[in-house]
Coordinates of C-alpha atoms in Angstrom, one line a residue:
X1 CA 0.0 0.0 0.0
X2 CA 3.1 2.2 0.1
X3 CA 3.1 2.5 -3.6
X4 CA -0.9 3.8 -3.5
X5 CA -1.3 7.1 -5.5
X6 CA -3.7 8.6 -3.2
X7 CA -4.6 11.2 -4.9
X8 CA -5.4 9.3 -8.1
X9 CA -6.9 6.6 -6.0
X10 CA -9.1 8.5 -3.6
X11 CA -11.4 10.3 -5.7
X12 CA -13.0 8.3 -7.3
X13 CA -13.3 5.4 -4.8
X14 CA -14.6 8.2 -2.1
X15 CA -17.0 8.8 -4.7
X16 CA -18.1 5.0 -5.8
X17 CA -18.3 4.4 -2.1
X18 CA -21.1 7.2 -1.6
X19 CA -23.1 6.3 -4.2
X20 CA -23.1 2.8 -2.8
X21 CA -23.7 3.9 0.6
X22 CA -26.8 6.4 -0.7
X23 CA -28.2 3.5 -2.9
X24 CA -28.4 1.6 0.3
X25 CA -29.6 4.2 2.3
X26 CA -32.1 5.7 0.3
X27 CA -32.6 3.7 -2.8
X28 CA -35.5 5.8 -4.0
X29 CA -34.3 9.0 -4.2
X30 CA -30.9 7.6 -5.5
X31 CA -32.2 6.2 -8.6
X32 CA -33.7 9.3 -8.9
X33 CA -30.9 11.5 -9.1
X34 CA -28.7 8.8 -11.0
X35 CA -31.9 8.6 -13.7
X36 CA -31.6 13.0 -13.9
X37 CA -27.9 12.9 -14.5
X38 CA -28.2 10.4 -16.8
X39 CA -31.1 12.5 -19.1
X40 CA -29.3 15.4 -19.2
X41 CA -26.2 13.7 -20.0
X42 CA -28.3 12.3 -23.0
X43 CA -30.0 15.3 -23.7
X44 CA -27.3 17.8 -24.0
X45 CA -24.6 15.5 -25.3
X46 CA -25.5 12.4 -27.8
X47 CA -24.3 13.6 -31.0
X48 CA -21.2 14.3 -29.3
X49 CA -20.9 10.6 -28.9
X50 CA -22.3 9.9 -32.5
X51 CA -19.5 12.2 -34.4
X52 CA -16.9 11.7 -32.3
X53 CA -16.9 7.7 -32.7
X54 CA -17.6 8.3 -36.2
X55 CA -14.6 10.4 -36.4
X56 CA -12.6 7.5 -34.8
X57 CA -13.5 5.3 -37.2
X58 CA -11.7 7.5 -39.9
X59 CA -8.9 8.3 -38.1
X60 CA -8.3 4.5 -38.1
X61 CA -8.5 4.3 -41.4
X62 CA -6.2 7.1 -41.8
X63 CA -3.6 5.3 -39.6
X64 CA -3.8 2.2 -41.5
X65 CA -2.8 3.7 -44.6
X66 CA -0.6 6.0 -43.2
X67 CA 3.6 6.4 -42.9
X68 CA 2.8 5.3 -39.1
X69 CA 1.3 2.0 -39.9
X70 CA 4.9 0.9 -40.6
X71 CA 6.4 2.0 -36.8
X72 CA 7.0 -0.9 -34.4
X73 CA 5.7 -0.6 -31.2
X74 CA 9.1 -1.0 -28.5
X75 CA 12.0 0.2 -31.6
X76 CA 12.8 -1.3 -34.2
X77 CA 14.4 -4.3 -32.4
X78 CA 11.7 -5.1 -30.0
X79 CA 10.0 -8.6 -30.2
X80 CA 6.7 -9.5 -29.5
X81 CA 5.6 -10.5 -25.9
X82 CA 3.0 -13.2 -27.1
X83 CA 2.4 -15.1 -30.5
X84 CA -0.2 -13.8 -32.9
X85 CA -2.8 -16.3 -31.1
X86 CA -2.5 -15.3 -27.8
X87 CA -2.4 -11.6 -28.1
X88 CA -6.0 -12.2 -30.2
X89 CA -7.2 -14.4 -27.9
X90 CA -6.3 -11.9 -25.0
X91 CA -7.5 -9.4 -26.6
X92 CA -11.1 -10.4 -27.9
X93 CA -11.8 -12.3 -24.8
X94 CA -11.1 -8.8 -22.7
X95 CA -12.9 -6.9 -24.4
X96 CA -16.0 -8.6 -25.5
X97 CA -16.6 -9.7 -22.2
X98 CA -19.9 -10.6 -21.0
X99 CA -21.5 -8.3 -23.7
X100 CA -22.1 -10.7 -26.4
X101 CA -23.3 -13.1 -24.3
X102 CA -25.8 -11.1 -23.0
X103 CA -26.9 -8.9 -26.0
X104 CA -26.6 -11.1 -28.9
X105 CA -29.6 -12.9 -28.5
X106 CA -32.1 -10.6 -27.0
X107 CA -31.2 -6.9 -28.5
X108 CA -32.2 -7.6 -32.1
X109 CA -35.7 -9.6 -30.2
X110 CA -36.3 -5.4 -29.1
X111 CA -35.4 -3.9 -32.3
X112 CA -37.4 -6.4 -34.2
X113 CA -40.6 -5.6 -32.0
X114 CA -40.0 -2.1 -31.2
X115 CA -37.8 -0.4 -34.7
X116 CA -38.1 3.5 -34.1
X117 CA -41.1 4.5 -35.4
X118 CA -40.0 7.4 -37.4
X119 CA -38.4 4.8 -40.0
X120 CA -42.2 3.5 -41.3
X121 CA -41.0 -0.1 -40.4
X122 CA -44.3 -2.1 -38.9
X123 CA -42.5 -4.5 -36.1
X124 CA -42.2 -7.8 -36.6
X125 CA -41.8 -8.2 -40.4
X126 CA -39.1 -9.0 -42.5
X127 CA -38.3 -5.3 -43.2
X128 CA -37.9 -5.3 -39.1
X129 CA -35.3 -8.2 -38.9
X130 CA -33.2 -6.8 -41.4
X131 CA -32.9 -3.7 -39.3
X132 CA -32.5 -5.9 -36.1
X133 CA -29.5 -7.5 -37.3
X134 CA -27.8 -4.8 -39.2
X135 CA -28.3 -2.8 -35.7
X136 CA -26.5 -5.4 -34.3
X137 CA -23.6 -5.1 -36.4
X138 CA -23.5 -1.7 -36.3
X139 CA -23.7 -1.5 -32.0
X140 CA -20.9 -4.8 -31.8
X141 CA -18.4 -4.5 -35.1
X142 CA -16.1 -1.8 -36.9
X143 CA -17.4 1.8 -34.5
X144 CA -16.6 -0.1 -31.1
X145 CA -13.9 -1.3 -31.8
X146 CA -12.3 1.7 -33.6
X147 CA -13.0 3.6 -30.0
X148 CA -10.6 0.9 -28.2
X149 CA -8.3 1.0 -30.9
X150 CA -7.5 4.6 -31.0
X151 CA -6.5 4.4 -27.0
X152 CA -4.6 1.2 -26.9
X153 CA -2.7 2.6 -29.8
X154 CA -1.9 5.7 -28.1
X155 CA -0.9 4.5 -25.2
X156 CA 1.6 1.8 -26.5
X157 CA 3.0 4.5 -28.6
X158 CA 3.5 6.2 -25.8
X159 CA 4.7 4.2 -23.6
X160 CA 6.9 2.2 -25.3
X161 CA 8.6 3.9 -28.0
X162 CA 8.1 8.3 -26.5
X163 CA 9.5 6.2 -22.5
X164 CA 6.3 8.2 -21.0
X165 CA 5.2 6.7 -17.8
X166 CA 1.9 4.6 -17.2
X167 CA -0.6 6.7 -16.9
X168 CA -3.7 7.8 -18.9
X169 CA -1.8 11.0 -18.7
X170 CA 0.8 9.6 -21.1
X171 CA -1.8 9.2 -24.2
X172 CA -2.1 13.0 -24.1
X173 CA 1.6 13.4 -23.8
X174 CA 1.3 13.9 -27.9
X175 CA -0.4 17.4 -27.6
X176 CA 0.6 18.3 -24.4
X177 CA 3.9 17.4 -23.6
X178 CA 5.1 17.2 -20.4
X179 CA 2.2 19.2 -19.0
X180 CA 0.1 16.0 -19.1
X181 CA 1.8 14.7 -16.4
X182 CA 1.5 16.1 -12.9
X183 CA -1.7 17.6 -11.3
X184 CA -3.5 17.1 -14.7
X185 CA -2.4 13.9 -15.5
X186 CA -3.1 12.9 -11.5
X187 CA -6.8 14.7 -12.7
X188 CA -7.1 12.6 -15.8
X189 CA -5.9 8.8 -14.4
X190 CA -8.9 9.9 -11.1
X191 CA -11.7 10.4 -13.7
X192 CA -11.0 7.6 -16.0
X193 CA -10.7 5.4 -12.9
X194 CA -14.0 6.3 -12.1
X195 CA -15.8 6.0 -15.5
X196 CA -13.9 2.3 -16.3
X197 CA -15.6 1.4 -11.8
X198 CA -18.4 2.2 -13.6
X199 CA -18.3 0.6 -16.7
X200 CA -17.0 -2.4 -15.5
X201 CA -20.3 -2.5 -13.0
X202 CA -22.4 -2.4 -15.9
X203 CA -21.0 -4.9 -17.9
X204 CA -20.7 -7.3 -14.4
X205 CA -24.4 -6.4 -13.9
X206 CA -24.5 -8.2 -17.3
X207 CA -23.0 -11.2 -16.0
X208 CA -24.5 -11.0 -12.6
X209 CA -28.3 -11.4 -14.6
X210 CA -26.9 -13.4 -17.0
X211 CA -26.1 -16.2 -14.5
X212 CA -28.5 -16.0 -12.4
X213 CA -31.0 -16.1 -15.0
X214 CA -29.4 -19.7 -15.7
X215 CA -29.7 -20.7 -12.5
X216 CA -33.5 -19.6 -12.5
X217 CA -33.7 -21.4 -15.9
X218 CA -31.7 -24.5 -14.8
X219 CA -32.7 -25.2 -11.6
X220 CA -35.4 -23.1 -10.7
X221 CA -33.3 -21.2 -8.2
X222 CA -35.2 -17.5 -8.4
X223 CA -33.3 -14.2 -8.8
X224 CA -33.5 -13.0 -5.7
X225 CA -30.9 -10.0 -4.2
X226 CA -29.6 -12.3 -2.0
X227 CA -28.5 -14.8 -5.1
X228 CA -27.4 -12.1 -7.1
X229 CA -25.1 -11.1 -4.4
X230 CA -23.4 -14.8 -3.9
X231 CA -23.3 -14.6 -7.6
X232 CA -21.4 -11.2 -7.6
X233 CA -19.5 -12.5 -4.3
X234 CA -17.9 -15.5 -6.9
X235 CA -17.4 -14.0 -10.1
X236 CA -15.3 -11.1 -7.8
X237 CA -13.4 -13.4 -5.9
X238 CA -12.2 -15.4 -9.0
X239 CA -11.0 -12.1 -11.2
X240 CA -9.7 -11.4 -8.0
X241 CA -7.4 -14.0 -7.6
X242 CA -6.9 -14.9 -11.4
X243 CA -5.7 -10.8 -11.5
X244 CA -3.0 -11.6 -8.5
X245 CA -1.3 -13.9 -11.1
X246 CA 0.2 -11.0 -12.9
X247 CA -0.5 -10.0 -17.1
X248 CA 0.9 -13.2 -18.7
X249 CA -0.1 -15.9 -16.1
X250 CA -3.7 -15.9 -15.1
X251 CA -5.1 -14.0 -17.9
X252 CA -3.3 -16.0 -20.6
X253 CA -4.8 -19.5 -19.4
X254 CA -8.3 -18.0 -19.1
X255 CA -8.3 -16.2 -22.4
X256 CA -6.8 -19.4 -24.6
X257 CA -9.7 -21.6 -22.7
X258 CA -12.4 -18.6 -23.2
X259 CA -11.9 -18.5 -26.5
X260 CA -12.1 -22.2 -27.6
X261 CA -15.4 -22.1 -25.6
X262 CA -16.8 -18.7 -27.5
X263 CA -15.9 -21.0 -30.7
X264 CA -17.1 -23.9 -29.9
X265 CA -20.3 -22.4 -28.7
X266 CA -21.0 -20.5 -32.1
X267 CA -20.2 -23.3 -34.4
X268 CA -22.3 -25.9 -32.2
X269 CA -25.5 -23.3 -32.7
X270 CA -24.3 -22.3 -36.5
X271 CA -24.7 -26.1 -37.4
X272 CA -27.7 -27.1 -35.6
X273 CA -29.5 -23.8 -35.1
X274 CA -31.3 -22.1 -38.2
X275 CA -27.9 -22.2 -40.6
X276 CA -30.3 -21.2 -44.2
X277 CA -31.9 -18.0 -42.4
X278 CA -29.2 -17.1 -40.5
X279 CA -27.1 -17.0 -43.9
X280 CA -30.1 -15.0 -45.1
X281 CA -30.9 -12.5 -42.5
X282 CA -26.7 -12.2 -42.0
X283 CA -26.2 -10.9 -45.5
X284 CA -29.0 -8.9 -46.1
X285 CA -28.6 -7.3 -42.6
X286 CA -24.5 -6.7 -43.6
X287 CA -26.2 -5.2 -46.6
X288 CA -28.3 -2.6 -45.4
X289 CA -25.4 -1.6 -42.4
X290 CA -23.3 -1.0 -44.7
X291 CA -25.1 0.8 -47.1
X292 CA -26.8 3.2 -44.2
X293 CA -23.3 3.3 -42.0
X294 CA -22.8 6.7 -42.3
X295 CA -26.2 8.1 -42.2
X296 CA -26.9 6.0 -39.2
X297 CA -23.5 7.3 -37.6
X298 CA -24.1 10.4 -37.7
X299 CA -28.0 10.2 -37.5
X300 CA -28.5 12.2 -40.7
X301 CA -31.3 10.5 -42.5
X302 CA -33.1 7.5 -41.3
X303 CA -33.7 7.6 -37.1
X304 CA -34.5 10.5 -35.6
X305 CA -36.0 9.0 -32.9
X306 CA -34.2 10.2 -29.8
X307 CA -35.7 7.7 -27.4
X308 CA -34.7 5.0 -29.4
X309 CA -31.3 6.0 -30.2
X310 CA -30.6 7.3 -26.5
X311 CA -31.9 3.7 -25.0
X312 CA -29.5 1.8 -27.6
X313 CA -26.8 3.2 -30.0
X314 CA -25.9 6.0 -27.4
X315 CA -26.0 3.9 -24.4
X316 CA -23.7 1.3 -26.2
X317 CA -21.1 3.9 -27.4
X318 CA -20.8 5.0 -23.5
X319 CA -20.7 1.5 -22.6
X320 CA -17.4 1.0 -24.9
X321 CA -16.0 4.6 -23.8
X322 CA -16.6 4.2 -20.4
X323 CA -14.5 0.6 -20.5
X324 CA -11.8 2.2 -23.0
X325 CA -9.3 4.8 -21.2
X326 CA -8.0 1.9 -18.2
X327 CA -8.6 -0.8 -21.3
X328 CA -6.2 1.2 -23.6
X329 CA -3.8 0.8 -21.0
X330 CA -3.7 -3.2 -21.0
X331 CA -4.7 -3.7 -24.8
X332 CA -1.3 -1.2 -25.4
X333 CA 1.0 -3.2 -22.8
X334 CA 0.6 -6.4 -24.7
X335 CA 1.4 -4.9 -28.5
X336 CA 5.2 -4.8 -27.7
X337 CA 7.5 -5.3 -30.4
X338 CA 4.1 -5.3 -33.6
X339 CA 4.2 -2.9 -35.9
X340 CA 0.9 -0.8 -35.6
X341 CA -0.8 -1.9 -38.7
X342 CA -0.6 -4.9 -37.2
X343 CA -2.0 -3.5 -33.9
X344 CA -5.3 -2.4 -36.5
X345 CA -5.3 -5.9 -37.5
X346 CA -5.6 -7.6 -34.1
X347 CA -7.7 -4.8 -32.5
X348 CA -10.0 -3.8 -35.3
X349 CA -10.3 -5.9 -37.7
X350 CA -10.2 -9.6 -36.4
X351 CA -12.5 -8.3 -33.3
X352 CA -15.0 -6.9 -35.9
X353 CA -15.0 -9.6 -38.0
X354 CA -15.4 -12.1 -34.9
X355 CA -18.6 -10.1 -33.3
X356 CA -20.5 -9.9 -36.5
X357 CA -20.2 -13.6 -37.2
X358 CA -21.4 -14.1 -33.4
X359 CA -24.3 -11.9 -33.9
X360 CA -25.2 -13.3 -37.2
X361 CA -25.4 -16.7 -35.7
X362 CA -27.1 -16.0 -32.5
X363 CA -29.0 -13.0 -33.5
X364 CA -30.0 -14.7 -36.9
X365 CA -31.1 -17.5 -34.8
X366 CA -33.3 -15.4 -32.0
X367 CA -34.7 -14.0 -35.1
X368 CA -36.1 -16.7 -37.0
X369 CA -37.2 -18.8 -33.4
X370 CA -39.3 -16.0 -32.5
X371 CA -40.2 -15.2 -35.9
X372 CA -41.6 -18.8 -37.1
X373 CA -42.4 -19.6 -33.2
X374 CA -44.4 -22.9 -33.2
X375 CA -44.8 -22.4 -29.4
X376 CA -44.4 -19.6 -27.1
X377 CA -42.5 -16.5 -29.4
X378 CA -39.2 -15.0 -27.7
X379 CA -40.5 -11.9 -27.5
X380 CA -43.0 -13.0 -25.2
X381 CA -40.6 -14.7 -23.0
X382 CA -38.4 -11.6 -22.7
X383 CA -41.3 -9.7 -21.9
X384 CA -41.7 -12.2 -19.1
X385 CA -38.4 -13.2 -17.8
X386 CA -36.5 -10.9 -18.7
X387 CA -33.5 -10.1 -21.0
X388 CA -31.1 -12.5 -18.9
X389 CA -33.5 -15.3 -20.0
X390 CA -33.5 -15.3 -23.9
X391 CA -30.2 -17.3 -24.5
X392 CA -31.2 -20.1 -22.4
X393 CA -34.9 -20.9 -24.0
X394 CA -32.7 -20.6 -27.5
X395 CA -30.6 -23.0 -26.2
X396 CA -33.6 -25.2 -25.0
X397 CA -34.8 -25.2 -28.3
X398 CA -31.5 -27.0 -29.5
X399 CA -30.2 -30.4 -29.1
X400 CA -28.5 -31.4 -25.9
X401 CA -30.4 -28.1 -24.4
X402 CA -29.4 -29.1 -20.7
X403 CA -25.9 -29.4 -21.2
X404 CA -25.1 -26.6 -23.8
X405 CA -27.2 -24.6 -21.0
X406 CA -24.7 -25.7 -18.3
X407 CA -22.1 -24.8 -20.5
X408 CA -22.6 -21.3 -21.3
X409 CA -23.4 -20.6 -17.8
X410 CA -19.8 -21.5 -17.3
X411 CA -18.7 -19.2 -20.3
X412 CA -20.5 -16.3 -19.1
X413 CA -18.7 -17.0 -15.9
X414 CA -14.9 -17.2 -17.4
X415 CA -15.6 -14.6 -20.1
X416 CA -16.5 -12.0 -17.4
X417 CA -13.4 -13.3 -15.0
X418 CA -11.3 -12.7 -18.3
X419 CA -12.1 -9.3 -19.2
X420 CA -12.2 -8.4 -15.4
X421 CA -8.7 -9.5 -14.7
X422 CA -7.4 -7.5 -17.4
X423 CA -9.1 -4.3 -15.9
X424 CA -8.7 -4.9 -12.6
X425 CA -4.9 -5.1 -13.4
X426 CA -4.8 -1.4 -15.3
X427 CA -7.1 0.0 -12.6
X428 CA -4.9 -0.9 -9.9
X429 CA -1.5 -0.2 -11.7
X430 CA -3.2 3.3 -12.3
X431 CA -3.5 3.8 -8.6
X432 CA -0.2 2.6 -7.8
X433 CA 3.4 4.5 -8.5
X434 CA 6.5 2.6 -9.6
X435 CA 4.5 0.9 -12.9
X436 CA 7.4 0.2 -15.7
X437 CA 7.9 -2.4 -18.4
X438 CA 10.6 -3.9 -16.0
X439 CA 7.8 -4.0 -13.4
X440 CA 4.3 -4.2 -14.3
X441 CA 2.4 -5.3 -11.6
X442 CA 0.7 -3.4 -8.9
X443 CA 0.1 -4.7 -5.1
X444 CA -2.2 -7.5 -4.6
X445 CA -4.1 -5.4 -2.3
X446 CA -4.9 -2.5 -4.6
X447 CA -6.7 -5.4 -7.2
X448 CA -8.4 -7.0 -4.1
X449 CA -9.9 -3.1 -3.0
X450 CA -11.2 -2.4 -6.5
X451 CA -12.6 -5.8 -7.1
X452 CA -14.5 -5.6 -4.3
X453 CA -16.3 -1.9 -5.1
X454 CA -17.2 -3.0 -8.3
X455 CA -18.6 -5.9 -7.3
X456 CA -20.7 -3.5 -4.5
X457 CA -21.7 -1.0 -7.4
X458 CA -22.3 -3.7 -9.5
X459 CA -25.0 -5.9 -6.8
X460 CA -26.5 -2.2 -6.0
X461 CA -27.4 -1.3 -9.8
X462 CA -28.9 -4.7 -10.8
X463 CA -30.4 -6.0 -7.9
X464 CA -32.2 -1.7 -7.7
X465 CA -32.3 -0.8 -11.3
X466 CA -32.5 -4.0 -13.4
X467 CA -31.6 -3.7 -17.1
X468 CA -31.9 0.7 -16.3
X469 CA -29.2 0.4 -13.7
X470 CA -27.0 -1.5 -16.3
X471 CA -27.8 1.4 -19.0
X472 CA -27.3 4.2 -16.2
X473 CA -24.2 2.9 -14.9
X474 CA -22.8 2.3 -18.5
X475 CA -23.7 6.3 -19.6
X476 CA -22.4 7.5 -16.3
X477 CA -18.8 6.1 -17.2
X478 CA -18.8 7.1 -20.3
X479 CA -19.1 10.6 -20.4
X480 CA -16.1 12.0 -19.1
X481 CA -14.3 9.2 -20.8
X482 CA -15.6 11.0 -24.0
X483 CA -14.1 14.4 -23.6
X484 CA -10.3 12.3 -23.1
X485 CA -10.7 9.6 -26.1
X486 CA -11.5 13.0 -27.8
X487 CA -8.3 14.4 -27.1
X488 CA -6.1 11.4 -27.7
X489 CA -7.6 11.0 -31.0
X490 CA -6.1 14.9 -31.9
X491 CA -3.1 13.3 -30.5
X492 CA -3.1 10.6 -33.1
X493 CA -3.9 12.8 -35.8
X494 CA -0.5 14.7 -34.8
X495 CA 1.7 11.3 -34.7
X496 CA 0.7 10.9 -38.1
X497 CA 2.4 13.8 -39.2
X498 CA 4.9 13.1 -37.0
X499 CA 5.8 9.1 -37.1
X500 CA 9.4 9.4 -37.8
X501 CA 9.8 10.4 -34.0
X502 CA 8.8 7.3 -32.7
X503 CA 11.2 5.4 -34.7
X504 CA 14.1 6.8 -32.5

């Protein structure tokens, strides 16, 4: 504890632990106040978050076929930590997390039902599954990823080849030299602790329902605070422990064994799930993403409803920004010794690629079983369980239901472990002085201190707020993480101009 940064460390923990403390105290008027920070973050700000992850999208592009693609990250002579299949496997694994799990097969069940109504699609047609899955694509491939990209890049520029110290204060190094260290960088590493608490409550909110709507599915176990909080109690204590391993040890077995079991999972329900439609519904949803991707990105012609864009594209481009300042910090310590069109590759691409074949498969398959429902529709099954429910009566409606059940309740319990040992890693190495590629890992009781509060914001939000606590939480992080993935992508545009420096 010696090596704590107080005053990068206290901040925002003082102010996770009063909220947690209100919420308990007074629940009601909480929510309320979390509910009006949350609308006028909405109100004032969403196109902010539509142009500027549109404009990150570019700037990729931009870096890919730029002078800086060709810089290694380390020098010239630095070699690569990990092979080219563990640094994917790392990568997807941490940052997919629970999401895809969660969201893959009941969003598109909403957006089928419910399409905003300014775009004259009646719910439940064809018309409205094609816009269900190419929503998917557009909330889980290319934009997301772009926002992670742009940060882990920074940072590992940064770091490694500019020798500027780990801190989040180091990606804005490249417009503001050595002013974005001290008080303001101490300023910056505070609030992006806070927004990744809070984004990493959401998404174990996510998991939280996620398992214990199997165990309500399995065994009839209801969801009940008091399961939700043993359920929060063990995913905590394992990303706990997996996280005191250190970077390569813990995190590298999980992520090779969460992997195999994403793949395994998505072939075994591409092969005996609807294959025909979800080729059908895949490509004509691909089709109509891409041809509206940058009227939808930047809202310009086709949805103008607020409501609906507020409750789901907005909400999931805070969800990304509020995970990606601390994120950018682990993604960009494993790059060492890749050139940085291969960091687009590994971080962009592949990623992209891998979440719209999941939601092609899954979502495609949601789709068509509530679609051609010869029993009770999906739909009406979310409506009554809940979103936590939806992949488990898909999987019931597949062979060996009962055991592929079983086993993605395991998955959604190791895929959130994965990604939270990653975090939980950057958080703490934030909050601790002394961090350096000769020694990269913080003090065991840092991890163990913000493990716990997330898990306590996390049991608060869901077991309060439901699904809204999830959404609140997620915009909440996100917004100051914004403003500062803002300002690193300047940065980048800069080090484009500028690449020959970090060949030295």
């Amino acid at each position: 504890m010696s090596r704590l940064r107080l005053w990068v460390f206290l901040p925002p923990f003082l102010v996770l632990l009063a909220a947690c403390v209100y919420s308990l105290a007074d629940k009601v008027s909480f929510l309320e106040n979390v509910r009006f920070l949350n609308d006028w973050i909405l109100q004032h700000f969403a196109w902010l978050y539509s142009y500027a992850t549109f404009a990150f999208v570019l700037i990729c592009v931009a870096v890919y076929f730029s002078p800086l693609a060709k810089i290694r990250i380390g020098g010239a002579a630095a070699k690569p930590l990990l092979s080219r299949w563990r640094w994917f496997s790392i990568t997807l694994t941490t940052t997919v997390a629970i999401g895809i799990l969660f969201w893959g097969t009941a969003e598109p069940l909403y957006h089928l039902h419910a399409p905003p109504e300014d775009m004259g699609i009646a719910p439940n047609t064809p018309e409205a599954a094609i816009f269900a899955m190419s929503t998917m694509l557009m909330h889980w491939t290319i934009t997301p990823y772009a926002i992670y990209t742009i940060a882990g890049l920074m940072f590992a520029l940064t770091y490694y080849n500019l020798k500027q110290p780990f801190s989040l204060g180091a990606m804005l190094y490249p417009l503001f030299g050595e002013k974005a260290h001290g008080r303001f960088g101490k300023t910056v590493d505070a609030i992006c602790l806070y927004s990744l608490a809070a984004g990493m409550a959401a998404s174990l909110g996510a998991g939280i329902l996620t398992i214990g709507g199997g165990m309500e599915s399995l065994f009839g176990i209801k969801k009940t605070p008091l399961l939700l909080g043993i359920v929060t109690i063990a995913i905590v204590g394992c990303f706990i422990i997996s996280a005191a391993s250190g970077l390569l040890k813990g995190i590298r077995i999980l992520a090779n064994w969460n992997i195999r079991a994403f793949l395994g999972l998505c072939i075994f329900v591409a092969i005996f799930g609807p294959t025909a439609y979800m080729l059908e519904i895949g490509g004509a949803g691909a089709a109509d993403y891409l041809t509206h991707f940058f009227s939808r990105s930047l809202h310009t012609l086709d949805i103008k409803d607020t409501t609906w864009l507020n409750d789901w594209t907005i909400f999931y481009w805070a969800n990304w920004l509020a995970w990606t300042p601390v994120t950018a910090l682990f993604l960009g310590r494993l790059s060492y010794g890749y050139r940085v069109r291969d960091y687009i590759h590994f971080n962009l691409i592949l990623p992209a690629i891998f979440g719209g074949l999941w939601m092609i498969v899954f979502s495609g398959t949601a789709l068509q079983m509530d679609i051609a429902a010869s029993g009770t529709p999906l739909y009406d099954e979310l409506q009554a369980k809940g979103a936590e429910s939806i992949i488990y009566e898909v999987l019931d409606r597949l062979p060996g239901a009962t055991f592929m059940s079983v086993v993605f309740l395991l998955i959604s319990f190791l895929s959130y472990i994965t990604a939270a040992d990653s975090n939980t890693s950057a958080m703490s190495g934030i909050s601790s002085s002394g961090i350096s590629p000769q020694s990269p890992e913080p003090a065991f009781s840092i991890k163990l201190i913000w493990g716990v509060t997330i898990g306590a914001i996390a049991w608060v939000m869901v077991t309060f707020a439901g699904l809204d606590g999830i959404k609140m939480s997620s915009n909440l992080g996100g917004f100051p993480a914004l403003f500062l993935v803002i300002v690193v992508a300047v940065g980048m545009l800069k080090l484009i101009f500028k690449s020959e420096e970090l060949r030295k």
